[in-house]
Amino acid sequence: MQLNRRTAITGALGGALAAGPFAGFANASALSRTGALAGAAVGTLVPVPDARDGVVRLELPAGFSYRSFHDTSTPVTLRDGTRLPGRHDGMGAFAGPGGSVLLVRNHEVNNPQPAFGPTKPYDKRGGAGTTTIQVTKYGEVQDAYTSLSGTMMNCSGGQMPWGAWVTCEETVNGPDVGADFTGVSNVPLQKRHGYVFEVPAGGVADARPLRKAGRFAHEAVSYDPAEGVLYLTEDNFAFPSGFYRYVPRERRDRHRNLDHNGQLQMLAVVGRPQAHLEAHQDTTTVHDVEWVDIDEPDFEFDYTPGEPAPTSNDTAINFVGDQGRAKGAAHFSRCEGQVFHDGVVYFTATQGGGAAMTGPDNVNGYGRGWGQVWGYDTRTQTLRCVYQSESREVLDFPDNVTTSPRGTLVLCEDHDQSNYLRGLTTEGDLFSIARNAMAGREGDEFAGSTFSPDGHTLFVNIQASRGLTFAIWGDWASIGV
């Protein structure tokens, strides 16, 4: 894969993007284009030693630096005695005391096993959760502890404006459903899984699931502060995924936490029931959308405690989405990361953009493309595919996403060769920000990209059993980030 990659994607985005509801994405912030940048080889990366120990783990633009921490290649014990699990995944960054940053970080651990940490777990046999880290803007750890435990497969999530992280379980495991793709029995589990949980920045969660926001393979959330609406993505690997919203029962001023009595809805395209949006898209097309109610967002199947459940995991993981599709909801391919910016929710569809899925050939995932980025304008209720990869050499399975202070999207790749962080600017340029250069581990995915509140540091994880977190800093404006 060539490292010098600045791909003008005017054709991919479509000239119409310069007008209408996504004009901000195309035209915003001249700060993302400097005179120095215009002639620079944006995307050229060089090996950079880790400030922690001098080992090269990343390739970055010249002049950038980083430090890694919480590397579970060797055991890590946190201040509260927690043995740090691996699988570092989605993450949010909040202002901490004395100029520090508070990171709330997911751990995507699957299969029944004892809960980690000293906090009261949601399920004593759920091995995932979140840890919170107080860190300097140069990646120096000052404190760390368990902030949620007893959950399963905490994948991504989203930051709330009142200072909380909402973490998402990407599973529907529980004692009432059969084994998932791993084949490991769910009989030991004590609680149903497949929910989202609120974790206060700097505190410990009460481990209360937001049940009316649905039980499905949750991936990420974002929040529209104007309406108090929570948007949710679904990564249902082998089946069509949906894009959802959770509408509170009543709008409250100074909204400080999530309403547990809202309505879950699923996106449908007006006039195109069950639209195959996982397929290759005309990126000049703007879709009018409507939202269909999910009548039974939370569910429990009949089972006998101590015995394997008769309901298959495949049946359970499609239970919510099938309700929406019966009312015309759209098909997406593996909706993963999302972020809210200037009235638009941007979310990735990891394997979208290929031929339509019309048969059962889904063993390698639902979708035959290299990835899409979608934008949903919350004000006009319109949807557009704002970027579509034509080749894995350009963008390869985009997953988690965040946005920089200048509006550039930062995309984490998750496939089986060299994985990159890509930048997608407000002017429609796609370029490389970083490459995983860990010897023998280049295929480990990036996850959890998030900027410190002041924009100085980009924090990002490597999601693997030997997980670690990076703090990256440099002149972001000079490269259009």
Short mmCIF file of C-alpha atoms in Angstrom, two decimals, residues 185-421:
data_model
loop_
_atom_site.label_atom_id
_atom_site.label_comp_id
_atom_site.label_asym_id
_atom_site.label_seq_id
_atom_site.Cartn_x
_atom_site.Cartn_y
_atom_site.Cartn_z
CA SER A 185 -22.40 -21.60 25.82
CA ASN A 186 -24.38 -18.69 27.29
CA VAL A 187 -25.75 -20.82 30.15
CA PRO A 188 -23.39 -19.24 32.76
CA LEU A 189 -24.68 -15.71 32.06
CA GLN A 190 -26.93 -14.17 34.69
CA LYS A 191 -28.32 -11.23 32.68
CA ARG A 192 -29.47 -10.44 29.17
CA HIS A 193 -27.02 -8.41 27.09
CA GLY A 194 -27.31 -6.20 24.01
CA TYR A 195 -27.83 -2.78 25.61
CA VAL A 196 -26.25 0.64 26.03
CA PHE A 197 -25.06 2.00 29.39
CA GLU A 198 -24.22 5.53 30.56
CA VAL A 199 -20.81 6.04 32.24
CA PRO A 200 -20.09 9.41 33.90
CA ALA A 201 -16.72 10.91 33.03
CA GLY A 202 -14.60 10.78 36.17
CA GLY A 203 -17.06 8.51 37.97
CA VAL A 204 -18.42 4.98 38.13
CA ALA A 205 -21.52 3.79 36.25
CA ASP A 206 -24.61 2.50 38.01
CA ALA A 207 -24.67 -0.40 35.48
CA ARG A 208 -28.27 0.34 34.49
CA PRO A 209 -29.03 -0.63 30.87
CA LEU A 210 -31.11 1.67 28.70
CA ARG A 211 -33.52 -1.11 27.75
CA LYS A 212 -35.94 0.88 25.61
CA ALA A 213 -33.06 1.85 23.32
CA GLY A 214 -33.16 -1.75 22.15
CA ARG A 215 -31.48 -5.09 22.55
CA PHE A 216 -29.40 -5.63 19.43
CA ALA A 217 -25.78 -5.63 18.22
CA HIS A 218 -25.13 -2.01 19.22
CA GLU A 219 -21.98 -0.35 17.87
CA ALA A 220 -21.95 3.41 18.49
CA VAL A 221 -24.13 6.34 19.50
CA SER A 222 -24.20 10.08 18.96
CA TYR A 223 -26.39 12.76 20.50
CA ASP A 224 -28.22 15.70 18.94
CA PRO A 225 -28.38 18.36 21.67
CA ALA A 226 -30.97 20.41 19.81
CA GLU A 227 -33.59 17.65 20.02
CA GLY A 228 -32.28 15.41 22.79
CA VAL A 229 -32.27 12.47 20.35
CA LEU A 230 -29.79 9.60 20.60
CA TYR A 231 -28.70 8.02 17.29
CA LEU A 232 -27.56 4.39 17.30
CA THR A 233 -25.72 2.19 14.82
CA GLU A 234 -25.94 -1.60 14.53
CA ASP A 235 -23.13 -3.91 13.43
CA ASN A 236 -24.99 -7.13 12.70
CA PHE A 237 -22.07 -8.83 10.97
CA ALA A 238 -23.75 -11.49 8.83
CA PHE A 239 -27.13 -9.79 8.42
CA PRO A 240 -28.50 -6.40 7.34
CA SER A 241 -27.87 -3.66 9.89
CA GLY A 242 -30.06 -0.71 10.73
CA PHE A 243 -29.63 2.95 11.63
CA TYR A 244 -31.75 3.91 14.65
CA ARG A 245 -32.77 6.82 16.79
CA TYR A 246 -34.04 6.90 20.36
CA VAL A 247 -36.48 9.75 21.01
CA PRO A 248 -37.10 10.81 24.63
CA ARG A 249 -40.68 10.87 25.85
CA GLU A 250 -40.38 14.57 26.58
CA ARG A 251 -37.71 17.12 25.76
CA ARG A 252 -36.05 18.45 28.90
CA ASP A 253 -34.01 21.61 29.10
CA ARG A 254 -30.51 21.13 30.49
CA HIS A 255 -30.74 17.46 29.59
CA ARG A 256 -28.32 15.78 31.98
CA ASN A 257 -28.89 12.07 31.46
CA LEU A 258 -30.69 9.67 29.19
CA ASP A 259 -34.46 9.26 29.38
CA HIS A 260 -35.33 5.60 30.06
CA ASN A 261 -38.89 5.96 28.71
CA GLY A 262 -38.29 6.92 25.09
CA GLN A 263 -39.20 5.40 21.73
CA LEU A 264 -36.80 3.43 19.51
CA GLN A 265 -37.17 4.00 15.77
CA MET A 266 -35.41 2.75 12.63
CA LEU A 267 -34.60 4.66 9.44
CA ALA A 268 -36.48 3.98 6.21
CA VAL A 269 -36.14 5.71 2.83
CA VAL A 270 -39.34 7.42 1.69
CA GLY A 271 -40.87 5.56 -1.25
CA ARG A 272 -38.25 2.78 -1.16
CA PRO A 273 -39.23 0.13 1.39
CA GLN A 274 -36.30 -2.02 2.53
CA ALA A 275 -33.87 0.02 0.40
CA HIS A 276 -30.58 -1.81 -0.18
CA LEU A 277 -28.23 0.93 0.98
CA GLU A 278 -25.44 -1.62 1.52
CA ALA A 279 -25.10 -1.63 -2.28
CA HIS A 280 -23.06 0.77 -4.42
CA GLN A 281 -24.56 4.26 -4.18
CA ASP A 282 -24.89 7.30 -6.38
CA THR A 283 -23.27 9.76 -4.02
CA THR A 284 -25.13 12.71 -5.55
CA THR A 285 -28.45 11.29 -4.35
CA VAL A 286 -30.11 12.76 -1.28
CA HIS A 287 -32.68 10.47 0.32
CA ASP A 288 -35.71 11.71 2.18
CA VAL A 289 -36.18 9.49 5.20
CA GLU A 290 -38.88 8.53 7.66
CA TRP A 291 -38.67 6.71 10.97
CA VAL A 292 -40.64 3.58 11.81
CA ASP A 293 -41.38 2.61 15.41
CA ILE A 294 -39.91 -0.53 16.94
CA ASP A 295 -42.80 -2.00 18.91
CA GLU A 296 -40.79 -4.44 21.03
CA PRO A 297 -37.25 -3.05 21.51
CA ASP A 298 -36.48 -5.19 24.57
CA PHE A 299 -37.26 -8.88 24.74
CA GLU A 300 -36.64 -12.09 26.61
CA PHE A 301 -37.10 -15.55 25.13
CA ASP A 302 -38.36 -18.54 27.10
CA TYR A 303 -35.64 -20.71 28.58
CA THR A 304 -34.89 -23.02 31.48
CA PRO A 305 -32.10 -21.80 33.80
CA GLY A 306 -29.07 -24.06 33.66
CA GLU A 307 -29.97 -25.47 30.23
CA PRO A 308 -29.02 -24.30 26.71
CA ALA A 309 -31.67 -21.92 25.39
CA PRO A 310 -33.81 -23.15 22.48
CA THR A 311 -33.72 -19.77 20.68
CA SER A 312 -30.76 -19.39 18.32
CA ASN A 313 -28.45 -16.41 18.53
CA ASP A 314 -29.21 -15.59 14.88
CA THR A 315 -32.92 -15.35 15.66
CA ALA A 316 -32.30 -13.11 18.65
CA ILE A 317 -29.80 -10.80 16.95
CA ASN A 318 -32.31 -10.05 14.16
CA PHE A 319 -35.37 -9.70 16.41
CA VAL A 320 -35.32 -5.88 16.63
CA GLY A 321 -34.13 -5.20 13.08
CA ASP A 322 -36.69 -7.53 11.55
CA GLN A 323 -39.46 -5.49 13.19
CA GLY A 324 -38.19 -2.37 11.46
CA ARG A 325 -37.63 -4.04 8.09
CA ALA A 326 -41.19 -5.40 8.18
CA LYS A 327 -42.23 -1.73 8.16
CA GLY A 328 -39.82 -0.81 5.36
CA ALA A 329 -36.56 0.05 7.19
CA ALA A 330 -33.41 0.25 5.07
CA HIS A 331 -30.61 -2.30 4.81
CA PHE A 332 -27.09 -1.12 5.62
CA SER A 333 -23.81 -2.98 5.76
CA ARG A 334 -22.35 -3.19 9.26
CA CYS A 335 -23.00 0.30 10.58
CA GLU A 336 -20.15 1.03 13.00
CA GLY A 337 -18.65 4.32 14.18
CA GLN A 338 -20.57 7.58 14.22
CA VAL A 339 -20.12 11.18 15.29
CA PHE A 340 -22.39 14.25 15.45
CA HIS A 341 -20.99 17.44 13.89
CA ASP A 342 -22.78 20.68 13.00
CA GLY A 343 -26.23 19.13 12.72
CA VAL A 344 -25.11 16.04 10.78
CA VAL A 345 -24.60 12.50 12.06
CA TYR A 346 -21.75 10.84 10.15
CA PHE A 347 -21.56 7.07 10.37
CA THR A 348 -19.60 4.34 8.63
CA ALA A 349 -20.89 1.24 6.86
CA THR A 350 -17.85 -0.98 7.00
CA GLN A 351 -18.46 -3.28 4.04
CA GLY A 352 -20.86 -1.13 2.05
CA GLY A 353 -20.48 -0.03 -1.56
CA GLY A 354 -20.41 -3.29 -3.53
CA ALA A 355 -23.05 -5.37 -5.25
CA ALA A 356 -26.40 -5.62 -3.52
CA MET A 357 -26.82 -8.50 -1.08
CA THR A 358 -29.58 -10.61 -2.62
CA GLY A 359 -28.70 -14.10 -1.36
CA PRO A 360 -27.38 -15.95 1.68
CA ASP A 361 -23.66 -15.50 0.85
CA ASN A 362 -22.89 -13.59 4.04
CA VAL A 363 -20.29 -15.78 5.76
CA ASN A 364 -17.71 -12.99 5.35
CA GLY A 365 -20.09 -10.29 6.45
CA TYR A 366 -23.11 -8.48 5.05
CA GLY A 367 -21.72 -6.29 2.29
CA ARG A 368 -19.43 -6.72 -0.70
CA GLY A 369 -17.73 -3.33 -0.77
CA TRP A 370 -14.77 -1.58 0.90
CA GLY A 371 -16.77 0.86 2.96
CA GLN A 372 -19.06 3.89 2.97
CA VAL A 373 -19.43 7.05 5.02
CA TRP A 374 -23.00 8.29 5.40
CA GLY A 375 -24.30 11.66 6.55
CA TYR A 376 -27.74 12.14 8.08
CA ASP A 377 -28.85 15.77 8.35
CA THR A 378 -30.94 15.98 11.50
CA ARG A 379 -32.55 19.28 10.49
CA THR A 380 -33.88 18.26 7.07
CA GLN A 381 -34.17 14.52 7.79
CA THR A 382 -32.20 13.66 4.68
CA LEU A 383 -29.51 11.07 4.13
CA ARG A 384 -26.56 10.90 1.74
CA CYS A 385 -23.63 8.60 1.14
CA VAL A 386 -20.89 11.24 1.38
CA TYR A 387 -18.02 8.89 0.56
CA GLN A 388 -17.69 5.44 -0.93
CA SER A 389 -14.45 3.52 -1.29
CA GLU A 390 -13.75 2.07 -4.70
CA SER A 391 -10.72 0.06 -3.56
CA ARG A 392 -9.15 -1.25 -0.37
CA GLU A 393 -6.00 0.60 -1.45
CA VAL A 394 -7.86 3.86 -0.84
CA LEU A 395 -10.05 3.12 2.20
CA ASP A 396 -10.30 -0.37 3.67
CA PHE A 397 -13.23 -1.18 5.99
CA PRO A 398 -13.78 2.10 7.92
CA ASP A 399 -14.89 1.50 11.50
CA ASN A 400 -14.71 4.03 14.37
CA VAL A 401 -14.85 7.72 13.45
CA THR A 402 -14.37 11.05 15.15
CA THR A 403 -14.11 14.64 14.01
CA SER A 404 -11.33 17.17 14.54
CA PRO A 405 -11.88 20.77 15.71
CA ARG A 406 -11.71 21.76 12.01
CA GLY A 407 -14.40 19.29 10.99
CA THR A 408 -12.17 16.67 9.37
CA LEU A 409 -13.38 13.12 9.91
CA VAL A 410 -10.81 10.69 11.29
CA LEU A 411 -11.57 7.12 10.17
CA CYS A 412 -10.15 3.96 11.77
CA GLU A 413 -9.53 1.07 9.40
CA ASP A 414 -10.30 -2.50 10.47
CA HIS A 415 -9.24 -5.18 8.03
CA ASP A 416 -6.56 -7.85 7.67
CA GLN A 417 -3.63 -5.97 6.15
CA SER A 418 -1.83 -2.76 7.13
CA ASN A 419 -4.42 -0.65 8.92
CA TYR A 420 -4.43 3.15 8.68
CA LEU A 421 -6.03 6.17 10.25
#
